[in-house]
Each structure stands twice: as C-alpha cells, then as structure tokens.
XYZ file of C-alpha atoms in Angstrom:
311
model
C 113.979 111.958 98.450
C 111.001 113.273 96.463
C 108.686 110.458 95.895
C 110.521 107.999 98.108
C 108.336 106.468 100.771
C 110.204 105.343 103.948
C 109.756 101.740 104.539
C 110.598 98.918 106.951
C 112.730 96.994 104.505
C 114.997 99.605 103.184
C 115.554 101.117 106.574
C 116.900 97.960 108.216
C 119.113 97.478 105.108
C 120.497 100.992 105.644
C 121.031 100.375 109.347
C 122.924 97.091 108.575
C 125.074 98.837 105.994
C 126.009 101.577 108.525
C 126.848 99.113 111.201
C 129.329 97.349 108.830
C 131.330 100.515 108.136
C 134.725 100.856 109.770
C 134.700 104.424 111.026
C 137.708 104.080 113.335
C 140.042 106.105 111.202
C 140.535 109.757 112.376
C 139.997 111.177 108.759
C 136.400 110.040 108.807
C 135.323 111.439 112.123
C 132.640 113.625 110.538
C 131.239 110.612 108.793
C 131.145 108.709 111.965
C 129.226 111.405 113.673
C 126.791 111.644 110.910
C 126.385 107.747 110.736
C 125.675 107.516 114.517
C 123.036 110.218 114.307
C 121.453 108.620 111.295
C 121.528 105.150 112.915
C 119.868 106.571 116.059
C 117.091 108.257 114.019
C 116.595 105.068 111.977
C 116.170 102.907 115.089
C 113.768 105.332 116.642
C 111.611 105.433 113.411
C 111.728 101.646 113.104
C 110.862 100.903 116.737
C 107.805 103.298 116.651
C 106.581 101.479 113.384
C 106.081 98.022 115.107
C 102.443 96.766 115.029
C 100.495 95.560 117.888
C 100.836 91.905 116.781
C 104.646 92.345 117.274
C 105.540 92.298 113.590
C 106.691 95.213 111.399
C 104.575 96.642 108.520
C 105.968 98.220 105.406
C 104.984 101.839 105.536
C 102.823 102.594 108.665
C 101.189 101.091 111.794
C 97.672 100.040 111.392
C 95.020 97.374 111.762
C 96.692 94.936 109.541
C 93.897 94.924 106.929
C 95.836 96.272 103.997
C 99.300 95.393 102.618
C 100.438 98.882 103.552
C 100.102 98.372 107.336
C 100.091 94.544 107.493
C 103.066 92.969 109.266
C 105.412 90.779 107.273
C 107.712 87.964 108.405
C 110.496 89.206 106.150
C 110.158 92.788 107.211
C 110.167 91.687 110.921
C 113.279 89.561 110.506
C 115.006 92.465 108.744
C 114.127 94.722 111.575
C 115.369 92.306 114.283
C 118.666 92.049 112.494
C 119.055 95.813 112.412
C 118.251 96.148 116.152
C 120.681 93.386 117.004
C 123.569 95.007 115.012
C 123.239 98.355 116.829
C 122.297 96.966 120.362
C 125.849 97.176 121.670
C 126.389 100.682 120.460
C 123.367 102.446 121.825
C 125.210 104.741 124.146
C 127.425 105.990 121.362
C 124.402 106.630 119.322
C 122.718 108.599 122.038
C 125.595 111.071 122.150
C 124.657 112.061 118.660
C 120.905 111.497 118.777
C 119.413 111.665 122.275
C 116.105 110.004 121.182
C 117.924 106.764 120.306
C 115.809 103.946 121.783
C 117.144 102.467 124.970
C 118.246 98.838 125.308
C 115.113 98.066 127.298
C 112.963 99.365 124.466
C 114.802 97.487 121.754
C 114.965 94.258 123.736
C 111.151 94.431 124.414
C 110.487 95.140 120.800
C 112.797 92.344 119.652
C 111.071 89.775 121.973
C 107.692 90.736 120.601
C 109.001 90.402 117.037
C 110.452 86.951 117.701
C 107.105 85.756 119.164
C 105.440 87.158 115.974
C 107.767 85.077 113.867
C 107.125 81.972 115.836
C 103.384 82.383 115.472
C 103.550 82.979 111.753
C 105.657 79.920 110.869
C 103.641 77.479 108.840
C 103.224 73.849 109.701
C 105.685 72.844 107.033
C 108.373 74.955 108.610
C 108.312 77.858 106.080
C 107.488 81.454 106.464
C 105.631 83.578 103.696
C 106.965 87.009 102.904
C 104.682 89.971 102.331
C 105.701 91.599 98.971
C 107.558 88.741 97.260
C 106.075 85.811 95.420
C 106.822 83.278 92.742
C 104.554 83.062 89.726
C 105.395 79.354 89.317
C 104.317 78.388 92.811
C 100.824 76.943 93.021
C 99.733 79.681 95.454
C 101.853 82.302 93.912
C 103.636 83.042 97.069
C 107.240 82.525 97.937
C 108.137 80.416 100.922
C 111.778 80.140 99.813
C 112.304 83.828 99.976
C 110.297 84.257 103.297
C 112.043 81.357 104.959
C 115.527 82.404 103.926
C 114.959 85.952 105.161
C 113.778 84.789 108.527
C 116.512 82.287 108.981
C 119.133 85.094 108.532
C 117.556 86.771 111.590
C 117.810 83.500 113.607
C 121.410 83.170 112.552
C 122.360 86.781 113.427
C 120.619 86.423 116.819
C 122.417 83.154 117.481
C 119.055 81.253 117.707
C 119.784 78.573 114.955
C 119.238 75.735 117.513
C 115.703 76.976 118.291
C 113.046 74.489 117.060
C 111.581 77.016 114.757
C 114.874 77.689 112.963
C 115.533 73.984 112.624
C 112.129 73.517 111.065
C 112.744 76.295 108.636
C 116.167 75.000 107.731
C 114.633 71.629 107.191
C 112.077 73.141 104.806
C 114.842 74.641 102.609
C 116.794 71.377 102.498
C 113.706 69.407 101.569
C 112.805 71.741 98.793
C 115.961 71.815 96.868
C 115.281 71.045 93.160
C 116.777 68.061 91.310
C 119.150 70.460 89.461
C 120.636 71.647 92.701
C 118.896 74.999 92.836
C 115.810 76.460 94.392
C 112.706 77.862 92.685
C 109.022 77.984 92.826
C 107.237 75.310 90.893
C 106.051 74.415 87.506
C 108.058 76.709 85.118
C 107.643 77.927 81.521
C 110.150 75.978 79.482
C 113.082 78.022 78.222
C 113.054 78.841 74.537
C 116.089 79.529 72.580
C 118.214 79.847 75.657
C 116.053 82.555 77.147
C 113.591 82.175 79.981
C 110.149 82.891 78.720
C 109.568 85.017 81.851
C 112.621 87.192 81.358
C 111.725 90.618 80.264
C 115.280 91.617 79.191
C 116.128 91.231 75.558
C 119.680 89.966 74.739
C 121.940 92.131 72.815
C 122.591 91.389 69.143
C 124.498 88.086 68.909
C 124.125 87.324 72.525
C 122.541 83.985 73.853
C 121.558 83.634 77.431
C 121.372 80.202 78.889
C 119.655 79.614 82.279
C 121.383 76.583 83.830
C 121.915 73.151 82.336
C 119.567 71.930 79.726
C 116.520 70.351 81.177
C 115.214 66.998 80.356
C 111.455 66.328 80.407
C 111.507 65.041 84.020
C 113.154 68.261 85.280
C 111.236 70.701 83.182
C 108.388 70.996 85.659
C 110.650 72.705 88.211
C 112.437 75.970 87.644
C 115.416 77.157 89.754
C 116.369 80.781 89.766
C 119.560 82.638 90.714
C 117.624 84.780 93.105
C 115.948 81.995 95.133
C 119.092 79.797 94.980
C 121.149 82.423 96.371
C 118.781 83.296 99.119
C 118.419 79.663 100.158
C 122.186 79.007 100.046
C 122.961 82.088 102.121
C 120.523 81.149 104.833
C 121.709 77.614 105.034
C 125.331 78.619 105.182
C 124.682 81.255 107.799
C 122.789 78.626 109.863
C 125.764 76.400 109.977
C 124.897 74.248 106.921
C 128.552 73.982 105.925
C 129.218 71.140 108.243
C 125.725 69.625 108.531
C 124.672 69.526 104.981
C 127.667 69.673 102.782
C 126.224 67.726 99.758
C 123.296 70.171 99.673
C 125.670 73.073 99.894
C 127.906 71.724 97.085
C 125.032 70.879 94.691
C 123.501 74.321 95.307
C 126.703 76.154 94.592
C 127.567 74.097 91.661
C 124.234 75.028 90.082
C 124.727 78.731 91.017
C 128.291 79.080 89.852
C 127.692 77.177 86.614
C 124.488 79.424 85.936
C 126.505 82.568 86.554
C 129.385 81.499 84.498
C 127.064 80.982 81.646
C 126.293 84.765 81.565
C 122.979 84.862 83.258
C 123.382 87.610 85.863
C 121.460 89.874 83.579
C 118.511 87.510 83.362
C 116.219 88.319 86.323
C 113.071 86.483 87.102
C 109.704 87.851 88.376
C 109.985 87.572 92.222
C 107.936 90.322 93.558
C 104.315 91.588 93.091
C 102.048 94.548 93.807
C 98.290 94.783 93.975
C 96.276 92.686 91.556
C 99.211 90.402 91.060
C 101.347 92.933 89.120
C 104.510 91.052 88.886
C 107.977 92.714 88.687
C 111.574 91.828 88.538
C 114.791 93.698 89.504
C 117.895 93.567 87.429
C 120.186 93.954 90.457
C 118.743 91.032 92.439
C 120.667 88.249 90.680
C 123.960 90.076 91.269
C 123.186 91.148 94.815
C 121.707 87.874 96.034
C 124.336 85.752 94.550
C 127.204 87.956 95.831
C 125.786 87.542 99.385
C 125.643 83.850 99.103
C 129.009 83.416 97.545
C 130.482 85.851 100.157
C 128.923 84.005 102.956
C 130.301 80.644 101.666
C 133.742 81.849 101.260
C 133.837 83.400 104.737
C 132.542 80.202 106.326
C 134.712 77.898 104.301
C 137.864 79.939 105.148
C 136.894 80.327 108.807
C 136.472 76.575 109.030
C 139.497 75.529 107.122
C 137.484 73.965 104.240
C 138.083 76.438 101.463
C 139.427 73.588 99.303
C 135.939 72.057 99.348
C 134.173 75.171 97.901
C 132.440 75.223 94.607
C 135.121 77.146 92.807
C-alpha cells in the first residue's frame, strides 16, 4: 500500500495468519492458490532480510548501527514462528511460487536465528525488544514484552525445556506484580479512575477504572492489560498451566477483572520511536488479551481443567 513499508514484524504476522486458515473446502480453491503464492513470496522476502548476526531487522539488512537495520529479539522470534508454521508445506508453496525457500535454507536460517536469541538473552533471563518499551521501567525498555515474544517462539518450536526458555519463564514468574498483573515499574497514580498516561478521553458520563484500587504499598508498580496479557500467553503456551497454577490464576483474575471494569479502551504507552516518542495502540488491549484468554481456554479444555479457569 502507498506509504506502507514492508517490515519483519507484520510479515511474520501475516504468514502465521495465512497458515491458520482452513482452505480445504472446494469453494475456496482460488483463495488457497493465492494464499500459497503469497506465503511463498513472504518467506522468500523474510529469509533474504536476515542479518549477518542471525537476527532479523525491521526494514532492511545492514550493519546494525541504526534501528532500521538492527536485529531485534522480538522480530527474530516472530520470524522463527512463521518459518516453523510453513516448514511442512514448502512443496505445496513451491507449486504456486517456485522461489519459495527450500527446507535447507529455512532450517539454516532458523538455526542462526536461535543462536542469535541465545546470545541476546540477558543474565536475568529476559530479552529486550527493539521497538517496544515501558515508560515506567527504570531503563524505559520492556523486558516483559521481549521475553514474552521470544518464549512464544520457543513454545512453537517445542524448545520449552531448553535452559534459555526456562530462564525466560522464570524471569516472568519472578516479575509478577503484587496485584497479579505485569507492568514496567513506578507508575503515575491513577486520578479519577483514569490512568494519567492514557490519552483517550472518556465519553460523557463514563468512568474508566484500571484494576482494583491501589494502596500506598502497591502504587509504585503499575500493571497493564497489554503486558499482563503478553506474559500470561507466554506462560500458558510454555506449559505454565500445570507448573505454575497460582501464578496463572492470579494473573487471569487481574486481567478478567480489569476487562470487566470496562478498560479495553484504555491503552498504555508501550512503544516508542526515535527520541523517545512514546505511542499507544487502541487495539493492543483487545488483541493481546484475546490471545491470552484464548490460549488459556484452549489449554484448560485440552487438559481437562476448564473448571479451574478464571471465569
């Protein structure tokens, strides 16, 4: 589209969406052909974008000196998930797009990507993302976002038992806030039911409440729908339903309560551009929470523990 720059976050998202479609019905044959061709092209574009360090940049390959060409852990994890989703169907893709990468190409690229993630894990077990931050975090970065996104890749690739994945999972578990959610750090106190950071104005007569009222001991930590949802989805996908049920239940209790109070339209600054230009996205609370709740329902039902879910 005019003005839309192809990038290594939206492309894996599109590839994962296409991979989830059921195109087996005869009446969608044309859509199946178009989807296979699009997936083949997307995989080719993505594999040629990989940097020398094994990670994926946002827009273009380069020396890694600028955000535009610097590899990111969140981008790399997203790319790995997209490659993994299409790896079993490469021959079908090649019938519609001959330049679809081979399994050898993709496997080599994925191995390099996994080594990049291992190198970029911090000593505390977390990963830092490229374009997302938290203005309340002391360093204004967002290890909850980065760690959650990387753990989703480890889950998809069945690498949850790897030491790196276990360290990342432990980081999330150790950084759950007292209220049950996840956030960045010292937070501006809520005023009149609204988060001071929220840029959306409530409609006439509408009051927005972000979670339970905070006491003085809890006011230093702020949980958000976005980061709580990301952390919960990652923990659930990594098998946390069995291993860390109290953590899961406390997190979902906070999330469901906060949503029921009408806060899906209250988004928090979670991303930044150059010079710390912070931004928020109205759809993130809905999209992230839907992913977390959907993952929980799927796992609870699969494991026969639906009665233990948070409502």
